[in-house]
XYZ file of C-alpha atoms in Angstrom:
711
model
C -26.879 23.002 26.286
C -26.056 19.472 27.480
C -26.609 16.103 25.877
C -28.087 12.970 27.453
C -24.791 12.187 29.150
C -24.427 15.682 30.512
C -21.440 16.735 28.368
C -21.563 20.229 26.822
C -22.292 20.643 23.148
C -19.321 22.072 21.220
C -19.443 25.140 19.013
C -19.487 23.039 15.862
C -22.354 20.904 17.153
C -24.350 24.050 17.987
C -23.608 25.417 14.512
C -24.740 22.193 12.829
C -28.064 22.210 14.685
C -28.657 25.918 14.003
C -28.215 25.606 10.239
C -29.570 22.098 9.592
C -32.298 21.692 12.196
C -34.587 18.812 11.256
C -31.959 17.349 8.918
C -29.428 16.166 11.514
C -29.499 13.664 14.322
C -27.315 12.810 17.279
C -25.291 9.862 16.016
C -25.073 8.099 19.361
C -28.871 7.853 19.326
C -28.703 5.443 16.392
C -26.757 2.910 18.421
C -28.962 3.654 21.411
C -32.138 2.546 19.641
C -30.671 -0.163 17.425
C -30.184 -2.829 20.062
C -30.100 -6.261 18.449
C -32.108 -5.232 15.405
C -30.196 -6.046 12.206
C -31.565 -3.011 10.412
C -29.653 -0.434 8.322
C -28.720 2.876 9.919
C -30.700 4.840 7.349
C -33.894 3.111 8.516
C -33.292 4.037 12.153
C -32.206 7.568 11.333
C -35.268 7.996 9.145
C -37.339 7.380 12.277
C -35.071 9.474 14.508
C -35.337 12.318 12.027
C -39.118 12.223 12.414
C -39.217 12.020 16.191
C -35.953 13.722 17.290
C -35.532 16.661 14.870
C -34.320 18.968 17.637
C -31.608 19.664 20.196
C -34.109 19.972 23.055
C -33.103 17.269 25.542
C -36.635 16.569 26.785
C -37.918 16.154 23.242
C -34.925 13.963 22.376
C -35.627 11.677 25.335
C -39.258 11.309 24.368
C -38.334 10.851 20.706
C -35.784 8.136 21.490
C -38.346 6.271 23.569
C -40.865 6.583 20.733
C -38.403 5.213 18.150
C -37.397 2.405 20.506
C -41.060 1.550 20.918
C -41.615 1.554 17.138
C -38.585 -0.707 16.557
C -39.554 -3.038 19.404
C -43.187 -3.303 18.297
C -42.889 -3.225 14.524
C -39.424 -4.360 13.416
C -39.628 -8.042 12.500
C -36.880 -10.225 13.991
C -36.493 -13.424 12.021
C -36.590 -15.589 15.129
C -39.902 -13.965 16.128
C -41.583 -14.129 12.723
C -44.167 -16.735 13.749
C -45.137 -14.625 16.747
C -45.610 -11.580 14.510
C -47.684 -13.569 12.010
C -49.873 -14.787 14.847
C -50.327 -11.226 16.088
C -51.382 -10.051 12.610
C -53.867 -12.929 12.420
C -55.327 -12.172 15.856
C -55.576 -8.402 15.356
C -56.471 -8.539 11.672
C -53.908 -5.845 10.851
C -50.502 -4.783 12.141
C -47.760 -2.349 11.083
C -44.365 -3.980 10.378
C -40.868 -2.870 9.307
C -39.288 -5.387 6.950
C -37.307 -5.721 3.733
C -39.685 -6.277 0.828
C -38.824 -7.597 -2.624
C -41.207 -8.107 -5.535
C -41.296 -10.456 -8.535
C -43.685 -10.869 -11.457
C -45.724 -14.065 -11.605
C -46.140 -14.541 -15.362
C -48.743 -17.316 -15.086
C -51.121 -15.188 -13.036
C -49.909 -11.835 -14.425
C -49.590 -10.341 -10.933
C -46.783 -8.919 -8.825
C -45.991 -10.875 -5.677
C -44.110 -9.560 -2.647
C -41.725 -11.435 -0.368
C -41.020 -10.294 3.196
C -37.447 -11.123 4.171
C -37.680 -11.355 7.961
C -41.359 -12.235 8.245
C -40.761 -15.248 6.016
C -43.893 -14.653 3.943
C -43.984 -14.763 0.144
C -46.546 -14.728 -2.642
C -48.345 -11.626 -1.324
C -50.099 -9.676 -4.089
C -49.035 -6.050 -4.434
C -50.603 -3.362 -6.619
C -48.954 -2.709 -9.958
C -49.093 1.064 -9.367
C -47.039 0.633 -6.181
C -44.413 -1.402 -8.020
C -44.178 1.126 -10.839
C -43.791 3.920 -8.286
C -41.002 2.068 -6.471
C -39.208 -0.103 -9.099
C -36.362 -1.037 -6.719
C -38.815 -3.406 -5.096
C -38.185 -5.588 -8.140
C -34.485 -6.111 -7.440
C -32.734 -6.674 -4.165
C -35.576 -5.410 -2.024
C -36.310 -2.207 -0.095
C -36.929 -1.580 3.600
C -40.531 -0.530 4.064
C -43.143 0.324 6.672
C -46.124 -1.869 5.820
C -49.662 -2.111 7.163
C -50.184 -5.857 6.876
C -53.555 -7.596 7.014
C -54.628 -11.228 7.362
C -57.783 -12.303 5.543
C -58.275 -16.028 5.344
C -60.042 -17.213 2.176
C -61.425 -20.584 1.095
C -59.324 -20.432 -2.064
C -56.086 -22.092 -0.943
C -54.283 -20.807 -4.032
C -54.513 -17.227 -2.769
C -52.367 -15.887 0.045
C -54.248 -14.767 3.170
C -51.749 -11.946 3.596
C -52.780 -8.541 2.263
C -50.778 -5.331 1.913
C -52.951 -2.418 3.001
C -50.367 0.365 2.687
C -46.628 0.240 1.968
C -44.130 3.086 2.346
C -40.463 2.654 1.400
C -38.182 4.181 4.016
C -36.381 6.981 2.261
C -36.511 10.761 1.977
C -39.416 12.136 -0.030
C -37.487 15.049 -1.541
C -34.225 16.993 -1.450
C -33.538 20.719 -1.947
C -30.071 20.944 -3.498
C -30.098 24.746 -3.596
C -30.782 24.933 0.145
C -28.115 22.308 0.847
C -25.403 24.126 -1.108
C -26.405 27.489 0.372
C -26.124 26.200 3.942
C -22.723 24.644 3.120
C -21.305 28.177 2.781
C -21.695 28.689 6.557
C -18.950 26.107 7.283
C -15.236 26.198 6.588
C -13.613 23.126 5.035
C -12.495 21.625 8.353
C -15.952 22.005 9.876
C -17.707 20.581 6.827
C -15.286 17.661 6.618
C -15.955 16.846 10.291
C -19.710 17.121 9.703
C -19.544 14.588 6.854
C -17.384 12.224 8.935
C -19.869 12.484 11.810
C -22.698 11.872 9.361
C -21.289 8.456 8.443
C -21.120 7.634 12.148
C -17.453 8.283 12.934
C -15.770 10.588 15.436
C -13.605 13.050 13.468
C -11.297 13.510 16.464
C -10.115 9.909 15.961
C -8.682 10.587 12.486
C -6.193 12.790 10.714
C -7.000 14.684 7.525
C -5.686 11.969 5.178
C -7.707 9.216 6.889
C -10.824 11.375 6.728
C -10.327 11.717 2.973
C -9.917 7.945 2.659
C -13.279 7.491 4.363
C -14.816 10.038 1.969
C -13.611 8.060 -1.054
C -16.022 5.295 0.000
C -18.843 7.793 -0.650
C -17.801 8.725 -4.196
C -19.613 5.736 -5.689
C -22.889 7.304 -4.502
C -22.330 10.677 -6.183
C -20.335 9.709 -9.294
C -21.812 7.662 -12.131
C -19.998 4.516 -13.289
C -17.221 4.855 -10.718
C -15.098 1.709 -10.329
C -13.687 1.483 -6.818
C -11.696 -1.197 -4.996
C -10.643 -1.443 -1.355
C -8.426 -4.249 -0.113
C -7.114 -4.405 3.440
C -7.282 -6.148 6.824
C -10.531 -7.329 8.365
C -12.586 -5.201 10.716
C -11.946 -1.743 9.236
C -15.579 -1.065 8.281
C -15.107 -1.566 4.537
C -18.626 -2.843 3.869
C -20.548 -0.582 6.292
C -21.032 2.306 3.863
C -22.345 0.032 1.125
C -24.742 -1.916 3.366
C -26.171 0.733 5.709
C -25.502 4.227 4.401
C -27.892 4.725 1.521
C -31.143 3.313 0.141
C -29.574 3.820 -3.301
C -26.896 1.178 -2.773
C -26.921 -2.586 -2.427
C -24.236 -4.913 -1.079
C -24.027 -8.460 -2.374
C -21.643 -11.313 -1.791
C -18.917 -11.293 -4.418
C -19.349 -15.017 -4.959
C -23.128 -15.024 -5.380
C -23.512 -12.779 -8.411
C -24.553 -14.015 -11.856
C -24.860 -12.380 -15.268
C -28.655 -12.404 -15.049
C -28.682 -10.927 -11.545
C -26.148 -8.195 -12.260
C -26.847 -7.214 -15.873
C -29.781 -8.749 -17.746
C -31.801 -11.937 -17.818
C -31.862 -12.864 -21.510
C -34.812 -15.201 -20.949
C -37.125 -12.577 -19.458
C -35.462 -9.378 -20.671
C -35.387 -8.048 -17.088
C -32.487 -5.712 -16.362
C -30.304 -6.595 -13.377
C -28.972 -4.696 -10.382
C -26.956 -2.141 -12.384
C -30.204 -0.792 -13.817
C -31.825 -0.023 -10.464
C -29.101 0.963 -8.007
C -26.609 3.815 -7.863
C -24.013 1.498 -6.346
C -23.557 -2.252 -6.425
C -21.025 -3.356 -3.815
C -19.297 -6.743 -3.920
C -18.486 -7.916 -0.404
C -15.836 -10.549 0.402
C -14.500 -9.971 -3.086
C -10.965 -11.275 -2.531
C -9.876 -14.905 -2.208
C -7.801 -16.968 -4.610
C -10.016 -20.029 -4.220
C -13.246 -18.316 -5.298
C -14.699 -19.399 -8.595
C -16.178 -16.755 -10.857
C -17.668 -17.151 -14.327
C -15.225 -15.953 -16.969
C -17.997 -14.608 -19.200
C -19.386 -12.601 -16.241
C -16.019 -10.880 -15.855
C -15.878 -10.229 -19.606
C -19.286 -8.499 -19.500
C -18.214 -6.603 -16.401
C -15.047 -5.339 -18.108
C -17.064 -3.977 -21.006
C -19.535 -2.326 -18.639
C -16.751 -0.760 -16.543
C -15.182 0.712 -19.676
C -18.235 1.721 -21.720
C -21.220 1.669 -19.304
C -22.876 -0.828 -21.625
C -23.643 -4.527 -21.819
C -25.354 -6.789 -24.326
C -28.795 -8.310 -24.246
C -28.776 -10.730 -27.126
C -28.080 -8.583 -30.178
C -29.020 -5.340 -28.437
C -26.845 -3.165 -26.237
C -28.055 -1.641 -22.968
C -26.546 1.058 -20.743
C -26.645 1.742 -17.010
C -25.086 4.193 -14.541
C -24.417 2.061 -11.451
C -20.992 2.379 -9.868
C -19.212 -0.823 -8.859
C -17.388 -1.180 -5.534
C -15.180 -4.197 -4.827
C -14.361 -4.868 -1.170
C -12.104 -7.611 0.104
C -9.568 -8.680 2.700
C -5.839 -9.161 2.220
C -3.796 -11.643 4.261
C -0.366 -10.486 3.223
C 1.409 -7.475 4.694
C 1.993 -4.484 2.425
C 5.770 -4.817 2.670
C 5.613 -8.468 1.582
C 3.422 -7.645 -1.434
C 5.716 -4.787 -2.450
C 8.770 -7.033 -2.284
C 7.426 -10.286 -3.714
C 4.218 -9.733 -5.701
C 1.660 -6.914 -6.074
C -1.275 -5.310 -4.286
C -3.826 -7.320 -6.313
C -2.517 -10.771 -5.403
C -5.561 -11.577 -3.220
C -8.034 -11.300 -6.128
C -9.735 -14.457 -7.445
C -7.923 -15.811 -10.490
C -10.698 -14.742 -12.868
C -10.454 -11.128 -11.697
C -6.647 -11.237 -11.686
C -6.900 -9.857 -15.174
C -4.994 -6.794 -16.457
C -7.992 -5.599 -18.477
C -10.250 -5.724 -15.402
C -7.705 -4.031 -13.136
C -7.003 -1.265 -15.669
C -10.661 -0.213 -15.483
C -10.459 0.570 -11.737
C -10.456 4.280 -10.978
C -9.215 4.191 -7.384
C -7.547 1.646 -5.098
C -8.188 2.564 -1.468
C -5.354 1.293 0.784
C -7.407 -0.446 3.466
C -4.282 -1.094 5.541
C -4.161 2.632 6.369
C -7.515 2.479 8.166
C -7.554 1.202 11.736
C -9.891 -1.521 12.895
C -13.109 0.073 14.115
C -13.112 0.597 17.898
C -15.808 1.945 20.193
C -14.095 5.308 20.659
C -14.237 5.868 16.887
C -18.035 6.105 16.840
C -19.542 9.584 16.648
C -21.616 11.031 19.456
C -22.128 14.462 17.900
C -24.630 15.723 15.336
C -24.490 14.565 11.745
C -26.817 14.493 8.773
C -29.579 11.949 8.784
C -27.823 9.522 6.456
C -30.796 9.401 4.105
C -30.572 13.196 3.727
C -26.875 13.063 2.843
C -27.492 10.050 0.602
C -30.157 11.994 -1.316
C -27.764 14.917 -1.682
C -25.097 12.688 -3.209
C -27.696 10.975 -5.413
C -28.868 14.351 -6.727
C -25.307 15.354 -7.635
C -24.634 12.222 -9.726
C -25.533 13.941 -12.978
C -22.981 16.743 -12.529
C -19.304 16.841 -13.540
C -17.192 18.715 -10.987
C -13.831 18.043 -12.629
C -13.961 21.011 -15.032
C -12.139 23.506 -12.730
C -9.239 21.059 -12.432
C -9.146 20.443 -16.180
C -8.926 24.200 -16.742
C -6.178 24.703 -14.171
C -4.009 21.580 -14.418
C -2.333 19.777 -17.300
C -1.585 16.042 -17.117
C 1.743 14.559 -18.137
C 1.561 13.235 -21.690
C 2.475 9.699 -20.570
C -0.790 9.352 -18.641
C -3.397 7.404 -20.607
C -7.021 8.463 -20.908
C -7.960 5.865 -18.274
C -5.325 7.287 -15.928
C -6.746 10.767 -16.429
C -10.378 9.643 -16.181
C -9.713 7.754 -12.955
C -8.103 10.810 -11.405
C -10.777 13.239 -12.593
C -13.728 11.079 -11.546
C -12.275 10.715 -8.041
C -11.604 14.438 -7.869
C -15.114 15.219 -9.098
C -16.587 13.015 -6.380
C -14.501 14.611 -3.630
C -15.528 18.094 -4.781
C -19.217 17.108 -4.779
C -18.861 15.953 -1.177
C -16.752 18.865 0.087
C -17.801 21.770 -2.150
C -21.344 21.070 -3.413
C -22.723 23.777 -5.654
C -21.248 25.832 -8.505
C -19.621 22.688 -9.970
C -16.743 22.868 -7.499
C -15.570 26.300 -8.697
C -15.679 27.591 -5.106
C -12.841 25.245 -4.077
C -9.672 27.265 -3.216
C -6.663 26.570 -5.497
C -4.488 25.089 -2.715
C -7.245 22.655 -1.711
C -7.908 21.792 -5.360
C -4.231 20.884 -5.780
C -4.287 18.774 -2.589
C -7.386 16.882 -3.724
C -5.914 16.418 -7.204
C -2.794 14.779 -5.725
C -4.901 12.585 -3.457
C -7.197 11.523 -6.313
C -4.257 10.706 -8.577
C -2.582 8.595 -5.879
C -5.476 6.109 -5.991
C -4.925 5.619 -9.725
C -1.132 5.427 -9.292
C -1.675 2.464 -6.973
C -3.675 0.714 -9.695
C -1.228 1.372 -12.529
C 2.015 0.699 -10.669
C 0.894 -2.806 -9.730
C -0.861 -3.430 -13.014
C 2.574 -3.127 -14.638
C 3.883 -5.807 -12.275
C 1.185 -8.139 -13.577
C 1.555 -7.215 -17.244
C 4.824 -5.636 -18.369
C 3.352 -4.697 -21.754
C 1.751 -1.637 -20.130
C 3.908 1.403 -20.788
C 5.561 3.237 -17.854
C 3.637 6.281 -16.702
C 4.909 9.469 -15.098
C 2.086 10.494 -12.774
C 2.460 14.244 -12.601
C 0.521 17.369 -13.440
C 1.388 21.021 -13.992
C -0.380 24.054 -12.558
C -0.951 26.253 -15.609
C -1.199 29.435 -13.517
C 1.852 29.015 -11.287
C 3.958 26.723 -13.476
C 4.434 24.329 -10.536
C 5.128 20.716 -11.542
C 3.689 18.161 -9.103
C 4.761 14.500 -9.136
C 2.533 11.972 -7.344
C 3.487 8.674 -5.713
C 1.735 6.356 -3.267
C 2.421 6.550 0.446
C 3.489 2.901 0.687
C 5.928 3.388 -2.209
C 7.581 6.271 -0.372
C 7.699 4.286 2.874
C 9.243 1.163 1.287
C 11.420 2.533 -1.507
C 14.156 -0.076 -0.971
C 11.683 -2.936 -1.408
C 10.262 -1.418 -4.580
C 13.764 -0.878 -5.979
C 14.741 -4.432 -5.037
C 11.666 -5.863 -6.777
C 12.239 -3.918 -9.983
C 15.987 -4.505 -9.995
C 15.440 -8.253 -9.874
C 12.680 -8.104 -12.508
C 14.758 -5.970 -14.872
C 17.818 -8.194 -14.552
C 15.766 -11.344 -15.142
C 14.297 -9.744 -18.263
C 17.714 -8.882 -19.642
C 19.011 -12.398 -18.935
C 15.956 -13.931 -20.602
C 16.690 -11.925 -23.753
C 20.215 -13.379 -23.740
C 18.876 -16.904 -23.118
C 20.463 -17.092 -19.663
C 18.814 -18.438 -16.466
C 17.389 -16.098 -13.840
C 19.930 -14.432 -11.604
C 20.082 -14.800 -7.875
C 18.594 -11.887 -5.942
C 20.376 -8.619 -6.685
C 22.436 -6.711 -4.143
C 19.487 -4.762 -2.796
C 17.422 -7.914 -2.323
C 20.368 -9.755 -0.812
C 20.840 -6.982 1.721
C 17.250 -7.213 2.904
C 17.223 -11.005 3.062
C 20.671 -11.570 4.551
C 19.588 -10.063 7.862
C 17.240 -13.006 8.412
C 19.696 -15.788 7.612
C 20.177 -18.175 10.560
C 23.465 -17.944 12.430
C 25.249 -21.253 11.596
C 27.354 -21.867 14.730
C 24.760 -21.710 17.501
C 25.475 -24.131 20.324
C 23.171 -27.144 20.487
C 22.330 -28.091 24.067
C 23.306 -24.709 25.484
C 21.900 -24.148 28.978
C 21.431 -20.665 30.424
C 20.691 -19.791 34.080
C 19.430 -16.321 35.008
C 19.405 -15.282 38.650
C 16.747 -13.342 40.514
C 17.000 -9.538 40.078
C 19.493 -9.956 37.231
C 19.231 -7.207 34.584
C 20.570 -6.818 31.051
C 18.242 -9.567 29.766
C 15.782 -9.171 26.884
C 13.768 -11.333 24.525
C 16.110 -10.201 21.744
C 19.253 -11.378 23.575
C 17.629 -14.666 24.595
C 15.876 -15.680 21.383
C 16.664 -13.585 18.283
C 19.723 -15.538 17.082
C 17.860 -18.855 17.310
C 14.767 -17.530 15.526
C 16.558 -16.108 12.488
C 15.475 -17.709 9.238
C 12.252 -19.098 10.737
C 8.988 -18.706 8.874
C 6.900 -20.387 11.561
C 7.178 -20.272 15.333
C 5.109 -22.131 17.911
C 4.896 -21.003 21.555
C 3.638 -23.463 24.152
C 2.915 -21.793 27.489
C 0.016 -22.875 29.739
C -0.094 -19.542 31.558
C -0.934 -16.887 28.986
C -4.121 -15.909 30.756
C -4.168 -12.483 32.344
C -3.330 -9.043 30.998
C 0.416 -8.851 31.688
C 0.991 -12.411 30.395
C -0.669 -11.570 27.079
C 1.382 -8.380 27.016
C 4.510 -10.562 27.248
C 3.428 -12.274 24.028
C 2.960 -8.853 22.447
C 6.515 -7.870 23.439
C 7.809 -11.142 21.973
C 5.987 -10.414 18.704
C 7.319 -6.864 18.723
C 10.853 -8.243 19.030
C 10.235 -10.525 16.033
C 8.879 -7.667 13.932
C 11.902 -5.513 14.748
C 14.250 -8.322 13.711
C 12.285 -9.378 10.626
C 13.730 -7.993 7.381
C 11.425 -5.650 5.531
C 9.331 -7.471 2.971
C 9.326 -10.839 4.798
C 6.584 -12.492 6.848
C 6.426 -14.890 9.778
C 3.685 -16.967 11.438
C 3.395 -17.303 15.217
C 1.008 -19.668 16.989
C 0.340 -19.875 20.711
C -0.935 -22.918 22.599
C -2.008 -22.051 26.126
C -4.204 -23.355 28.923
C -7.711 -22.157 29.692
C -8.263 -19.757 32.571
C -10.985 -21.580 34.498
C -12.006 -18.459 36.423
C -11.810 -15.720 33.778
C -11.911 -17.469 30.426
C -13.956 -14.685 28.787
C -11.378 -12.075 29.791
C -8.547 -14.330 28.588
C -10.205 -14.756 25.167
C -10.821 -11.014 24.938
C -7.150 -10.206 25.589
C -5.954 -12.779 23.046
C -8.431 -11.584 20.418
C -7.309 -7.988 20.957
C -3.696 -9.090 20.486
C -4.625 -10.970 17.305
C -6.506 -7.937 15.976
C -3.605 -5.590 16.724
C -1.253 -7.743 14.612
C -3.676 -8.220 11.717
C -2.270 -6.659 8.567
C 1.316 -6.731 9.883
C 4.056 -9.042 8.536
C 3.466 -11.232 11.596
C 0.479 -13.557 11.405
C -0.688 -14.535 14.907
C -3.107 -17.239 15.986
C -3.779 -19.046 19.226
C -5.466 -22.073 20.740
C -6.792 -22.334 24.300
C -6.942 -25.895 25.583
C -8.444 -27.505 28.666
C -5.840 -30.262 28.492
C -2.956 -30.213 30.967
C 0.154 -28.441 29.708
C 3.392 -28.476 31.656
C 6.462 -27.958 29.475
C 6.936 -24.491 28.059
C 8.816 -24.002 24.830
C 9.401 -22.047 21.637
C 9.830 -24.127 18.458
C 10.826 -23.022 14.975
C 10.491 -24.586 11.559
C 14.275 -24.337 11.269
C 14.625 -27.050 13.912
C 15.279 -25.153 17.142
C 13.417 -25.865 20.370
C 13.937 -23.442 23.246
C 12.789 -24.936 26.564
C 11.699 -22.354 29.142
C 10.929 -23.240 32.727
C 9.004 -19.957 33.147
C 7.812 -19.449 29.604
C 7.810 -15.776 28.637
C 7.079 -14.695 32.200
C 10.716 -13.919 33.099
C 10.480 -10.315 34.311
C 9.390 -8.972 37.647
C 6.329 -6.717 37.786
C 6.682 -3.372 36.081
C 7.128 -0.252 38.156
C 3.867 1.628 38.698
C 5.553 4.830 37.537
C 4.116 5.369 34.017
C 7.435 6.925 32.955
C 9.593 4.064 34.234
C 12.231 3.169 31.626
C 11.534 -0.538 32.136
C 8.188 -0.115 30.362
C 9.997 0.361 27.054
C 13.409 -1.242 27.723
C 13.455 -4.853 28.905
C 17.171 -4.797 29.712
C 16.731 -2.447 32.684
C 14.037 -4.642 34.256
C 14.843 -7.103 37.020
C 14.294 -10.768 36.221
C 12.676 -13.630 38.050
C 14.991 -16.662 38.359
C 14.675 -18.906 35.291
C 16.544 -21.355 33.064
C 16.653 -21.777 29.275
C 17.857 -24.714 27.184
C 18.482 -24.523 23.430
C 18.069 -27.805 21.525
C 18.297 -28.690 17.850
C 15.366 -30.752 16.483
C 15.678 -31.489 12.782
C 12.174 -32.992 12.501
C 10.186 -30.197 14.141
C 6.422 -30.240 13.519
C 3.975 -27.392 13.929
C 0.357 -26.610 14.602
C 0.525 -23.268 12.805
C -0.551 -23.257 9.174
C 1.868 -21.676 6.731
C 0.610 -19.045 4.338
C 0.520 -20.130 0.741
C 3.517 -18.780 -1.147
C 2.559 -16.767 -4.139
């Protein structure tokens, strides 16, 4: 069998279709029909599941065309809303796809619907419909609606009429069938099927990264699960919470209120936590964001006890909370100087709030989403998988682990609960049915370690914020084998010297404070890591260097490193950073800086270059790709493209050095076409173009680049 592009279907793809026919869809079809429609994936796959429930290529082609036609004819684009309203008026009735929300009009005692994209509000909707689909009352639901226009003389009444309305989500789910069919797949196959189902190509990820992606799903299958992910931009953090499931809602972290999230004390209406399985907070991080203190206090109580107050009464809910935000600092810097929660708004930078988080997903381990990462194989219709996870919310799959493993006595109940809830969620996703008892012991141990690591990340950095929290030994014992397993985070293992340096300095300061002495200078470990970046004091001011054509033994490190030591900000001015190899030169310069930069430090680099009048779009694309590749590293990169004339080329530092370059960074001759040429990885063996360099001291250097705020 071949797909639309003519590539053969793999054995796993064939197996998926054979066992789950009618419940899976080719994931590349979703992007194929989506076009410019800003509509969740579960809406499109709902339609694809109806019209492409097969692996027959002819039927798929016809089904794709049908879904495209439905989206083109019935999905309401906001900029075309007036055209759609006119069409409804002319025809009298028309089917539309839009997000519908409902509110109660107390004066008239009627429910009124608002159509998000159509821009129509105040449309009466039957009470029976609202009672059947209560999520219409909060946040809104995507629906297929037969809309009518009936003009009336009474101007107080809306001319818009809802004939029929059907929320877009699966009508039912057979859990027994789902768990039975799971038994036909080994763990690797099932894991790849789930990854494909969320729209990703499993071949792009290793096992650990696949598990990290699965953690984003736990909020949908585990009640009252408190999850946080902080990391660089562009890694797809919010996608799962905005497009995966009709049972989840994503809101802006700065737009939430007590009434919207929990309960409106004036009306008695329950908020989002009463209607949704998951409430996601997007753009959650940011020191400058203002958040109500009493909202956070209510949230802390809810995260701990699943309850909140309405006046004198207490109410409960089961919604999981997911907090998603971006970090600007590199991991090494945070480990050396602060903690992994430093990006949180001040109101959330609260030990009691942080202690209630079950899992911290290290967003810096997930690559920025690229086109090759998208799945083109078969995966579950996301609504089908979402219903499966929703159905499993009531179960507790942690019991096998509790029977087999014993926690270290230093772990608090919250440490244990965080680990077990994460483990339970992973088992529901990977081993649905029989409460996870069919999970092999070696896999159970692996998942237990992985689940505990997310809680270790919370507790380790919570102690940096509040030293009153007792030290915890995160370990567990296998009761059957007697094996003792200690768990630590990956970043801790990778940067042990930084962690030791941080704690050595903190411990010594604490001891000195007890004796009434001032803080000590950095300890030996810290001094070792910082000394490498101290500027060399006896560099020659006014030094002039001439390099001849074809000369070798030259590198960016030999030319610049000594003069850049100690700098926190560097500005490059070069009018000819335009085409591919010129941008690659900037990358090699940044790579040199990163290799020289002591672990745990950061540096800012800005580039000012001239516009490429012939290929400006390509120039911008290359520079954006370079900026994206450095995002999350200790080197912050930004650039400006100007149409003004630039002539002099230079590198300036905030330590006062200006390096004048008559060729800029373009000092090497073209690379050998041989892909294995040593010059591709070693600048010193490459032949140079003729160029000159002058090193000048400027005590009053000024910069365009904006320094990161020191924490």
